[in-house]
Amino acid sequence: MGSGSSVNVNYKYSLQKSENAFKAAVLIQRWYRRYVARLEMRRRCTWRIFQSIEYACEQDQIKLHNFFSYLMDNFTPSSSKERDFISRMFISGESFKEAELEKYCDYESLEVPDSYTGPHLSFPLLPDHATALLEAFKQKQQLHARYVLNLLHETRKHLKQLPNISHVSTCYSEEVTVCGDLHGQLDDLFLIFYKNGLPSPSKSYVFNGDFVDRGKQSLEILIILFTFLLIYPKEVHLNRGNHEDHMVNLRYGFTKEVMQKYKLHGKKILKMIQNVFCWLPLATLIDQKVLVIHGGVSNTTDLDMLEKIQRNKFISVLRAKKRKELNRNVEIKEINGESQAEPDSAGNETMSSLPSQPRPAQAPSMANRVEFSRWVRQTVQEQIEWCRKLVDISDSEEEELTCSSLVSLTDLDGPCWTRQEEWKQILDILWSDPMPQEGCRENTVRGGGCYFGPDVTGKILEKYNLQFLIRSHECKQDGYEFCHNRKVLTIFSASNYYEIGSNRGAYVKLGPDLVPHFVQYQANKTAHTLTMTQRISRVEESAFRALREKLFAHTSALISAFKVYDKDNTGRITLSNWATAVESVLRLGLPWRMLRPQLVRSTADGMLEYKSWLDDLAMEQRSQEHIQSSLLEVIYRNRSNLETIFRIIDRDHSGLISFEEFHQTWKLFSSHMNIELTDDGINDLVRSIDFNKDGNIDFNEFLEAFRLVKQSQ
Amino acid sequence: MAEEGSNEDGVVAEIEKKITEAFKVFDHEGNETVDVREIGSIVRSLGCFPTEAELHELLAKVEEEEPTGYVHLEKFLPVMTKVLLDRSYRPIPEDVLLHAFEALDENKSGYITKEELVKHMTEEGEPFTEEEMEEMLSSALDPETNAVHYRNYISLMVVDETDDLPQ
């Protein structure tokens, strides 16, 4: 400053300046911290949205399952055609005897053409094969169906010799790496191998289930995992997850992926995989101290039982169901081994080398509804039994578990558990989630398994002398999370699971000291270059889009709920009532008042014109005018269910179903969903699709026509 | 459920619902408690701009007598309701924020160098932690000039502060 200024003035000036600077700093910091806090709130709300929608989806799966049970219990097939139809829905997978399986899924006759540029496999596999595969998949090549089937056969042979619970020891290899859900995200697997190294005699891996579904490269992941499994059988261990289940795959994308990639042989591949899945071990024990399972435990989890049951009998864990009261008698008889020669109600013997189709007994009068209902149920069950027996000419090793096959083990040497008890053991291991409260209760959100508290964990650890549990099954922001006082570790390896930037993936390494070391990552390069703000905004956008879709799907219910607060029919409600009404309809447990600014754009003095708000939502979903809007809503709400049902009907996975079948499906579906649909309504629906004159409907086209197939799929 | 009673009751009820919602977002165990370290985020996301010192004052009112590390909704609700009704910790208007940055910009050049900003933020006022500093820099710093052009930065970051509490 001026050379002539006195020291005093300089001093005062600089004092003032530093005071100002100090105040300015406080202001900026105050503002910045508030900004970050808001971001944090937004991030958590977004997470909640995704989770609540995801679990509501899993609930749908169970609702679908209940739908089939509902059909079993209540539907009155008016014609033999309809009876066949329902039976077919239940026999969605014929059980194959091993020899038949080998014959059907034969690969030796498959020629690999000279034009094929992908990797070649020969057995026994060598490390070079693995690296060739990894390289090929990085180049987006596809493995020839012959090699896929060959690999699956060998995998199955190997898995069959394994016990239900694998044992790993840290004295043979220095460290064990445990990975969680991968869900078809091949990039994450590549990243794990890059950071941690490939499996080898000095590098053990445990992959804790859910290798498939949702992501687009589930098959590649399976191929890679199975290859390493065969090359390093002592070092690579796989646990079954709840998605290693063909019923779940029908819905969550794996079935579709395989059929798209292998148009000619997809069906065979799926059949083999279905079989391989049921041979996957159920759990892994590390040093006898750390139990690794996919879902969790329950207060009835019994490792001794788990070790002894025949795990391959549970082809789909989802399908076994408790018998209803009225059938208890039949069940008891079967358990006592009396069913073998018991004549059915039609007077036919059920056990014969080639059963003839049972003819239904005289139907009782319609007046007695209970009687009639029971007759229907029995008739349908007989049909199912008959279908089942047609495929199992004699006693099959691999019985498919259906509602009518709950017989006990006839193995007299071992303990006599009911199939029901065994099934529950597996269901709990694969589907359960930990909860902070003590106790053990039904997992109603997912519809399978249970919620287990820290006391349940404690008892299991004590009973089997374990140190802690490792499980997966739930997506975690940071890729991993402890709970139950660090006795339960959740490890999740699919990064960006909901959306780019939504979460990190992680894997955990254990040495002989069994102290966990974590490595976190995020597979998408973009995610790294985005600032926190950008990442959160992106994920948020995605979450709100999904949420708006859900709101639209419940338009009618929402209007009714709003009207309750708008008795004078002004078309407006307060924002507060909006929040209450929305929660009462959607039941997602979300903080609606926090989310409101993102969902409701325009308000006039704190009031919302709900009809125009809903109209805006509808426009966003590009609805089609000539279809009744309530119908469209129903379709949206049940889109996944619809698709799953269609896929089950389309047993040969050809992508085509006949018009007849479509009509019947629709009728069944709408009767269960309680919507009135006239035949005209159905015809309208059909008219808006292009369908081949030969009476077949390509249902992909159908779904596409209603914009039901999401852009990404 | 029709809202009866005076408008004031309605306002208070609505505020309480809002506070409860925000609280529950951080309530991981579903037992109406949150970690004491999250109180800052909750208070701020409800529209308040407290300084760290003011936050500590508030914490003293809502913490248990013997600090457990947790805060109960029971205690938090009445205190926070009063804060919102009294409109304490009001937001910082954009122009005041601009003046603050300008005060740190000695040459009035329109930007602050990385070193200057780090010095001010980590040594003065209620200093940033390393993490906070890094995060701010990641979005504020122009990598080409290695400086923060604060006018741009402010306009990017200023959030829509419409007060949607009932009048």
Short mmCIF file of C-alpha atoms in Angstrom, two decimals, chain A residues 403-600:
data_model
loop_
_atom_site.label_atom_id
_atom_site.label_comp_id
_atom_site.label_asym_id
_atom_site.label_seq_id
_atom_site.Cartn_x
_atom_site.Cartn_y
_atom_site.Cartn_z
CA CYS A 403 -47.93 -79.02 -4.56
CA SER A 404 -48.86 -82.64 -4.84
CA SER A 405 -45.51 -84.23 -4.21
CA LEU A 406 -44.88 -83.51 -0.57
CA VAL A 407 -43.86 -87.00 0.39
CA SER A 408 -41.32 -87.81 3.01
CA LEU A 409 -38.00 -89.42 2.35
CA THR A 410 -38.36 -93.11 1.95
CA ASP A 411 -34.73 -93.56 2.91
CA LEU A 412 -35.08 -95.64 6.00
CA ASP A 413 -31.48 -95.25 7.04
CA GLY A 414 -31.64 -91.56 7.55
CA PRO A 415 -33.87 -89.35 9.64
CA CYS A 416 -37.35 -88.85 8.41
CA TRP A 417 -37.80 -85.18 7.61
CA THR A 418 -40.72 -84.00 5.58
CA ARG A 419 -40.00 -82.48 2.23
CA GLN A 420 -41.67 -79.40 3.63
CA GLU A 421 -39.06 -79.06 6.39
CA GLU A 422 -36.19 -79.56 3.98
CA TRP A 423 -37.62 -77.03 1.62
CA LYS A 424 -37.89 -74.48 4.41
CA GLN A 425 -34.23 -74.95 5.29
CA ILE A 426 -33.18 -74.08 1.77
CA LEU A 427 -35.69 -71.26 1.40
CA ASP A 428 -34.41 -69.62 4.57
CA ILE A 429 -30.76 -69.91 3.54
CA LEU A 430 -31.42 -68.38 0.14
CA TRP A 431 -34.01 -65.70 0.84
CA SER A 432 -33.65 -64.33 4.37
CA ASP A 433 -32.53 -60.84 5.39
CA PRO A 434 -31.13 -59.59 8.70
CA MET A 435 -33.10 -57.07 10.71
CA PRO A 436 -32.02 -54.88 13.61
CA GLN A 437 -34.80 -56.01 15.97
CA GLU A 438 -34.60 -59.25 17.83
CA GLY A 439 -36.65 -62.24 16.80
CA CYS A 440 -37.46 -64.07 13.61
CA ARG A 441 -40.42 -63.29 11.44
CA GLU A 442 -41.70 -63.97 7.97
CA ASN A 443 -40.08 -61.97 5.21
CA THR A 444 -43.28 -60.56 3.79
CA VAL A 445 -41.50 -57.97 1.67
CA ARG A 446 -39.74 -60.56 -0.45
CA GLY A 447 -42.33 -63.21 0.14
CA GLY A 448 -39.80 -65.91 1.00
CA GLY A 449 -37.46 -66.69 3.87
CA CYS A 450 -37.52 -64.63 7.02
CA TYR A 451 -36.16 -61.58 8.79
CA PHE A 452 -33.69 -62.68 11.43
CA GLY A 453 -32.54 -60.63 14.39
CA PRO A 454 -29.23 -60.44 16.24
CA ASP A 455 -30.42 -63.04 18.73
CA VAL A 456 -30.99 -65.57 15.95
CA THR A 457 -27.50 -64.83 14.63
CA GLY A 458 -26.07 -65.24 18.11
CA LYS A 459 -27.69 -68.63 18.62
CA ILE A 460 -26.50 -69.99 15.30
CA LEU A 461 -22.95 -68.80 15.89
CA GLU A 462 -22.94 -70.36 19.32
CA LYS A 463 -24.54 -73.61 18.27
CA TYR A 464 -22.01 -74.28 15.54
CA ASN A 465 -19.06 -72.55 17.10
CA LEU A 466 -18.76 -69.92 14.39
CA GLN A 467 -17.25 -66.46 14.41
CA PHE A 468 -19.47 -64.64 11.95
CA LEU A 469 -21.71 -64.99 8.91
CA ILE A 470 -21.08 -63.71 5.43
CA ARG A 471 -24.11 -63.25 3.20
CA SER A 472 -25.17 -61.23 0.18
CA HIS A 473 -28.67 -60.79 -1.29
CA GLU A 474 -29.04 -57.08 -0.48
CA CYS A 475 -27.52 -54.18 -2.37
CA LYS A 476 -25.40 -51.92 -0.19
CA GLN A 477 -24.29 -48.38 -0.95
CA ASP A 478 -20.64 -49.08 -0.21
CA GLY A 479 -20.59 -52.65 -1.47
CA TYR A 480 -20.56 -54.10 2.01
CA GLU A 481 -22.11 -53.56 5.40
CA PHE A 482 -21.87 -55.04 8.87
CA CYS A 483 -24.78 -55.59 11.15
CA HIS A 484 -25.67 -57.52 14.29
CA ASN A 485 -22.68 -56.10 16.04
CA ARG A 486 -20.31 -57.09 13.26
CA LYS A 487 -21.48 -60.68 13.36
CA VAL A 488 -23.15 -60.52 9.99
CA LEU A 489 -21.38 -59.17 6.92
CA THR A 490 -23.28 -58.37 3.73
CA ILE A 491 -21.09 -58.38 0.65
CA PHE A 492 -22.47 -57.18 -2.68
CA SER A 493 -20.36 -57.20 -5.82
CA ALA A 494 -22.57 -55.61 -8.46
CA SER A 495 -21.65 -51.93 -8.65
CA ASN A 496 -23.99 -49.36 -10.12
CA TYR A 497 -26.76 -51.84 -9.49
CA TYR A 498 -29.72 -49.51 -9.74
CA GLU A 499 -28.13 -46.93 -12.00
CA ILE A 500 -24.70 -45.55 -12.86
CA GLY A 501 -23.34 -44.10 -9.66
CA SER A 502 -25.87 -45.69 -7.36
CA ASN A 503 -23.47 -47.84 -5.35
CA ARG A 504 -20.06 -49.40 -5.20
CA GLY A 505 -19.38 -53.09 -5.39
CA ALA A 506 -17.00 -54.86 -3.05
CA TYR A 507 -15.30 -58.12 -2.27
CA VAL A 508 -13.80 -59.29 1.01
CA LYS A 509 -10.55 -61.11 1.67
CA LEU A 510 -9.95 -63.34 4.68
CA GLY A 511 -6.58 -64.59 5.84
CA PRO A 512 -5.88 -67.21 8.50
CA ASP A 513 -6.68 -64.60 11.13
CA LEU A 514 -10.14 -64.32 9.58
CA VAL A 515 -10.01 -60.54 9.76
CA PRO A 516 -11.95 -59.15 6.80
CA HIS A 517 -10.26 -56.79 4.36
CA PHE A 518 -12.43 -55.01 1.86
CA VAL A 519 -11.85 -53.77 -1.65
CA GLN A 520 -14.45 -51.49 -3.17
CA TYR A 521 -14.88 -50.48 -6.78
CA GLN A 522 -17.21 -49.03 -9.32
CA ALA A 523 -17.19 -50.56 -12.78
CA ASN A 524 -18.31 -47.63 -14.81
CA LYS A 525 -15.61 -45.16 -15.78
CA THR A 526 -18.15 -42.41 -16.06
CA ALA A 527 -19.02 -42.80 -12.42
CA HIS A 528 -15.49 -41.81 -11.47
CA THR A 529 -15.42 -38.60 -13.44
CA LEU A 530 -18.74 -37.39 -12.16
CA THR A 531 -18.83 -35.13 -9.16
CA MET A 532 -20.89 -36.17 -6.20
CA THR A 533 -23.60 -33.78 -7.31
CA GLN A 534 -23.75 -35.18 -10.79
CA ARG A 535 -23.75 -38.76 -9.61
CA ILE A 536 -26.56 -38.15 -7.19
CA SER A 537 -28.57 -36.24 -9.80
CA ARG A 538 -28.30 -39.03 -12.32
CA VAL A 539 -29.34 -41.73 -9.93
CA GLU A 540 -32.06 -39.52 -8.59
CA GLU A 541 -33.48 -38.93 -12.06
CA SER A 542 -33.62 -42.63 -12.64
CA ALA A 543 -35.32 -43.27 -9.32
CA PHE A 544 -37.95 -40.64 -9.90
CA ARG A 545 -38.70 -41.90 -13.35
CA ALA A 546 -39.37 -45.32 -11.86
CA LEU A 547 -41.47 -43.76 -9.13
CA ARG A 548 -43.57 -41.74 -11.57
CA GLU A 549 -44.21 -44.91 -13.54
CA LYS A 550 -45.50 -46.54 -10.39
CA LEU A 551 -47.71 -43.59 -9.59
CA PHE A 552 -49.19 -43.71 -13.06
CA ALA A 553 -49.90 -47.40 -12.69
CA HIS A 554 -52.12 -46.61 -9.72
CA THR A 555 -54.02 -43.70 -11.26
CA SER A 556 -57.52 -44.94 -10.49
CA ALA A 557 -56.72 -45.82 -6.91
CA LEU A 558 -55.05 -42.44 -6.44
CA ILE A 559 -58.05 -40.55 -7.74
CA SER A 560 -60.28 -42.38 -5.29
CA ALA A 561 -57.89 -41.62 -2.47
CA PHE A 562 -57.69 -37.94 -3.40
CA LYS A 563 -61.44 -37.65 -3.61
CA VAL A 564 -61.65 -38.57 0.05
CA TYR A 565 -59.94 -35.28 0.84
CA ASP A 566 -61.89 -33.34 -1.76
CA LYS A 567 -65.49 -33.83 -0.70
CA ASP A 568 -66.58 -30.64 -2.41
CA ASN A 569 -65.15 -31.89 -5.68
CA THR A 570 -63.05 -28.83 -6.32
CA GLY A 571 -60.39 -30.90 -8.05
CA ARG A 572 -57.79 -29.65 -5.57
CA ILE A 573 -56.24 -30.99 -2.39
CA THR A 574 -53.63 -29.73 0.03
CA LEU A 575 -50.09 -30.96 -0.39
CA SER A 576 -50.26 -32.51 3.02
CA ASN A 577 -53.25 -34.63 2.07
CA TRP A 578 -51.56 -35.49 -1.19
CA ALA A 579 -48.71 -37.08 0.75
CA THR A 580 -51.00 -39.06 3.01
CA ALA A 581 -53.14 -40.26 0.13
CA VAL A 582 -50.21 -41.36 -2.01
CA GLU A 583 -48.71 -43.41 0.80
CA SER A 584 -52.03 -45.06 1.50
CA VAL A 585 -52.19 -46.27 -2.09
CA LEU A 586 -48.59 -47.13 -2.88
CA ARG A 587 -47.51 -48.31 0.54
CA LEU A 588 -43.83 -47.91 -0.19
CA GLY A 589 -42.99 -46.22 3.11
CA LEU A 590 -41.31 -43.30 1.35
CA PRO A 591 -40.89 -39.76 2.72
CA TRP A 592 -43.39 -38.18 0.32
CA ARG A 593 -43.11 -34.68 1.72
CA MET A 594 -39.38 -34.74 1.04
CA LEU A 595 -39.94 -36.09 -2.45
CA ARG A 596 -42.79 -33.80 -3.35
CA PRO A 597 -40.80 -31.02 -5.09
CA GLN A 598 -39.55 -33.59 -7.60
CA LEU A 599 -42.90 -35.17 -8.24
CA VAL A 600 -45.27 -32.24 -8.24
#
